[in-house]
PDB file of C-alpha atoms in Angstrom:
ATOM      1  CA  GLN A   1      15.186 -22.537 -11.686  1.00  0.00           C
ATOM      2  CA  VAL A   2      16.485 -19.267 -10.309  1.00  0.00           C
ATOM      3  CA  GLN A   3      20.033 -18.015 -10.735  1.00  0.00           C
ATOM      4  CA  LEU A   4      21.555 -15.581  -8.266  1.00  0.00           C
ATOM      5  CA  VAL A   5      24.824 -13.706  -8.734  1.00  0.00           C
ATOM      6  CA  GLU A   6      26.328 -11.689  -5.882  1.00  0.00           C
ATOM      7  CA  SER A   7      28.844  -8.878  -6.168  1.00  0.00           C
ATOM      8  CA  GLY A   8      30.334  -6.126  -4.049  1.00  0.00           C
ATOM      9  CA  GLY A   9      32.330  -7.990  -1.434  1.00  0.00           C
ATOM     10  CA  GLY A  10      35.866  -7.076  -0.464  1.00  0.00           C
ATOM     11  CA  LEU A  11      38.199  -5.904   2.258  1.00  0.00           C
ATOM     12  CA  VAL A  12      37.140  -2.952   4.395  1.00  0.00           C
ATOM     13  CA  GLN A  13      38.386  -1.408   7.612  1.00  0.00           C
ATOM     14  CA  PRO A  14      36.264  -1.441  10.772  1.00  0.00           C
ATOM     15  CA  GLY A  15      33.731   1.368  10.641  1.00  0.00           C
ATOM     16  CA  GLY A  16      33.668   1.307   6.858  1.00  0.00           C
ATOM     17  CA  SER A  17      30.883   0.540   4.410  1.00  0.00           C
ATOM     18  CA  LEU A  18      30.169  -1.873   1.592  1.00  0.00           C
ATOM     19  CA  ARG A  19      27.225  -2.427  -0.705  1.00  0.00           C
ATOM     20  CA  LEU A  20      26.386  -5.921  -1.879  1.00  0.00           C
ATOM     21  CA  SER A  21      24.249  -6.625  -4.938  1.00  0.00           C
ATOM     22  CA  CYS A  22      22.393  -9.760  -5.961  1.00  0.00           C
ATOM     23  CA  ALA A  23      21.088 -10.067  -9.508  1.00  0.00           C
ATOM     24  CA  ALA A  24      18.362 -12.652 -10.024  1.00  0.00           C
ATOM     25  CA  SER A  25      17.379 -14.343 -13.277  1.00  0.00           C
ATOM     26  CA  GLY A  26      15.294 -17.283 -14.406  1.00  0.00           C
ATOM     27  CA  ARG A  27      11.883 -18.179 -12.983  1.00  0.00           C
ATOM     28  CA  ILE A  28      11.763 -15.301 -10.530  1.00  0.00           C
ATOM     29  CA  PHE A  29       8.073 -14.507 -10.909  1.00  0.00           C
ATOM     30  CA  ASN A  30       7.141 -16.966  -8.134  1.00  0.00           C
ATOM     31  CA  ILE A  31       9.746 -15.854  -5.598  1.00  0.00           C
ATOM     32  CA  ASN A  32       8.184 -14.530  -2.393  1.00  0.00           C
ATOM     33  CA  ALA A  33      11.221 -13.150  -0.579  1.00  0.00           C
ATOM     34  CA  MET A  34      14.900 -12.516  -1.109  1.00  0.00           C
ATOM     35  CA  GLY A  35      17.619 -12.005   1.387  1.00  0.00           C
ATOM     36  CA  TRP A  36      21.172 -12.248   2.581  1.00  0.00           C
ATOM     37  CA  TYR A  37      22.781 -14.840   4.788  1.00  0.00           C
ATOM     38  CA  ARG A  38      26.374 -15.061   5.937  1.00  0.00           C
ATOM     39  CA  GLN A  39      28.758 -17.711   7.127  1.00  0.00           C
ATOM     40  CA  ALA A  40      31.781 -16.879   9.224  1.00  0.00           C
ATOM     41  CA  PRO A  41      34.739 -19.263   9.407  1.00  0.00           C
ATOM     42  CA  GLY A  42      33.888 -22.220  11.619  1.00  0.00           C
ATOM     43  CA  LYS A  43      30.289 -21.117  12.107  1.00  0.00           C
ATOM     44  CA  GLN A  44      26.912 -21.992  10.676  1.00  0.00           C
ATOM     45  CA  ARG A  45      25.215 -19.920   8.039  1.00  0.00           C
ATOM     46  CA  GLU A  46      22.982 -17.267   9.613  1.00  0.00           C
ATOM     47  CA  LEU A  47      20.301 -14.891   8.449  1.00  0.00           C
ATOM     48  CA  VAL A  48      21.349 -11.272   7.928  1.00  0.00           C
ATOM     49  CA  ALA A  49      18.319  -9.649   6.294  1.00  0.00           C
ATOM     50  CA  THR A  50      15.340 -10.522   4.114  1.00  0.00           C
ATOM     51  CA  ILE A  51      12.773  -8.574   2.157  1.00  0.00           C
ATOM     52  CA  THR A  52       9.497  -9.602   0.587  1.00  0.00           C
ATOM     53  CA  THR A  53       9.110  -9.210  -3.148  1.00  0.00           C
ATOM     54  CA  SER A  54       5.514  -7.978  -3.211  1.00  0.00           C
ATOM     55  CA  GLY A  55       4.137  -4.569  -2.361  1.00  0.00           C
ATOM     56  CA  GLY A  56       6.494  -2.165  -0.695  1.00  0.00           C
ATOM     57  CA  GLY A  57       8.706  -4.941   0.572  1.00  0.00           C
ATOM     58  CA  SER A  58       8.822  -5.814   4.261  1.00  0.00           C
ATOM     59  CA  PRO A  59      12.380  -6.016   5.602  1.00  0.00           C
ATOM     60  CA  ASN A  60      13.556  -8.263   8.392  1.00  0.00           C
ATOM     61  CA  TYR A  61      16.959  -8.007  10.097  1.00  0.00           C
ATOM     62  CA  ALA A  62      19.075 -10.020  12.452  1.00  0.00           C
ATOM     63  CA  ASP A  63      19.502  -8.208  15.765  1.00  0.00           C
ATOM     64  CA  SER A  64      23.250  -8.013  15.210  1.00  0.00           C
ATOM     65  CA  VAL A  65      22.880  -5.808  12.120  1.00  0.00           C
ATOM     66  CA  LYS A  66      19.841  -3.675  12.968  1.00  0.00           C
ATOM     67  CA  GLY A  67      20.592   0.009  12.575  1.00  0.00           C
ATOM     68  CA  ARG A  68      23.736  -0.700  10.526  1.00  0.00           C
ATOM     69  CA  PHE A  69      22.556  -2.687   7.498  1.00  0.00           C
ATOM     70  CA  THR A  70      19.771  -1.855   5.053  1.00  0.00           C
ATOM     71  CA  ILE A  71      18.239  -4.276   2.573  1.00  0.00           C
ATOM     72  CA  SER A  72      16.457  -2.964  -0.494  1.00  0.00           C
ATOM     73  CA  ARG A  73      15.233  -4.199  -3.847  1.00  0.00           C
ATOM     74  CA  ASP A  74      14.794  -2.941  -7.374  1.00  0.00           C
ATOM     75  CA  ASN A  75      12.138  -5.081  -9.009  1.00  0.00           C
ATOM     76  CA  ALA A  76      12.737  -3.532 -12.424  1.00  0.00           C
ATOM     77  CA  LYS A  77      16.340  -4.768 -12.280  1.00  0.00           C
ATOM     78  CA  ASN A  78      15.542  -7.997 -10.390  1.00  0.00           C
ATOM     79  CA  THR A  79      18.227  -6.982  -7.942  1.00  0.00           C
ATOM     80  CA  VAL A  80      18.490  -6.946  -4.171  1.00  0.00           C
ATOM     81  CA  TYR A  81      21.002  -4.811  -2.316  1.00  0.00           C
ATOM     82  CA  LEU A  82      22.551  -4.889   1.131  1.00  0.00           C
ATOM     83  CA  GLN A  83      24.026  -1.607   2.315  1.00  0.00           C
ATOM     84  CA  MET A  84      26.389  -2.316   5.180  1.00  0.00           C
ATOM     85  CA  ASN A  85      27.592   0.571   7.348  1.00  0.00           C
ATOM     86  CA  SER A  86      29.650   0.731  10.534  1.00  0.00           C
ATOM     87  CA  LEU A  87      31.153  -2.635   9.724  1.00  0.00           C
ATOM     88  CA  LYS A  88      32.740  -4.668  12.504  1.00  0.00           C
ATOM     89  CA  PRO A  89      35.292  -7.481  12.373  1.00  0.00           C
ATOM     90  CA  GLU A  90      32.534  -9.887  13.411  1.00  0.00           C
ATOM     91  CA  ASP A  91      30.714  -9.072  10.156  1.00  0.00           C
ATOM     92  CA  THR A  92      33.447 -10.947   8.300  1.00  0.00           C
ATOM     93  CA  GLY A  93      32.247 -13.927   6.314  1.00  0.00           C
ATOM     94  CA  VAL A  94      30.900 -15.170   3.024  1.00  0.00           C
ATOM     95  CA  TYR A  95      27.615 -13.474   2.195  1.00  0.00           C
ATOM     96  CA  TYR A  96      25.091 -15.513   0.261  1.00  0.00           C
ATOM     97  CA  CYS A  97      22.075 -14.259  -1.622  1.00  0.00           C
ATOM     98  CA  ASN A  98      18.891 -16.260  -1.135  1.00  0.00           C
ATOM     99  CA  ALA A  99      15.608 -16.439  -3.012  1.00  0.00           C
ATOM    100  CA  HIS A 100      12.696 -18.141  -1.280  1.00  0.00           C
ATOM    101  CA  ARG A 101       9.521 -19.566  -2.720  1.00  0.00           C
ATOM    102  CA  THR A 102       6.918 -20.189  -0.038  1.00  0.00           C
ATOM    103  CA  LEU A 103       5.082 -22.794  -2.106  1.00  0.00           C
ATOM    104  CA  PHE A 104       7.012 -26.053  -1.704  1.00  0.00           C
ATOM    105  CA  SER A 105       9.419 -24.137   0.590  1.00  0.00           C
ATOM    106  CA  LEU A 106      12.090 -23.829  -2.073  1.00  0.00           C
ATOM    107  CA  ASP A 107      15.342 -21.956  -1.563  1.00  0.00           C
ATOM    108  CA  TYR A 108      17.842 -20.866  -4.176  1.00  0.00           C
ATOM    109  CA  TRP A 109      21.368 -19.728  -3.350  1.00  0.00           C
ATOM    110  CA  GLY A 110      24.114 -17.745  -4.974  1.00  0.00           C
ATOM    111  CA  LYS A 111      27.757 -18.780  -4.779  1.00  0.00           C
ATOM    112  CA  GLY A 112      28.572 -16.116  -2.223  1.00  0.00           C
ATOM    113  CA  THR A 113      30.817 -13.089  -1.951  1.00  0.00           C
ATOM    114  CA  LEU A 114      33.516 -12.648   0.689  1.00  0.00           C
ATOM    115  CA  VAL A 115      33.416  -9.691   3.064  1.00  0.00           C
ATOM    116  CA  THR A 116      36.460  -9.128   5.241  1.00  0.00           C
ATOM    117  CA  VAL A 117      36.450  -6.435   7.924  1.00  0.00           C
ATOM    118  CA  SER A 118      39.952  -5.908   9.192  1.00  0.00           C
ATOM    119  CA  SER A 119      42.465  -3.184   9.884  1.00  0.00           C
TER     120      SER A 119
END
């Protein structure tokens, strides 16, 4: 099992910044990628950004956040970060941390952290 704990959400004005953190614990040695997903009210959960856990880490971003969000990882701390800049009201939602194991296509999820972008 893998446990994921998110932190860093909150209320921010449009144009502002937030940094989300996701601390992983448990059987993390066989995780192939980690990432962030979000779910806005009344909408389905969608991918925000992912990063592989091996090598230098290959990031992948949703088109809606490219150039504004940056995903990074610290393997020594078993932590993944999401730096969010130039936030827009449409970025509002619950942000979930995800850990993916390619073998058996397993996904682990955190409980989520709420991000609200509003003036």
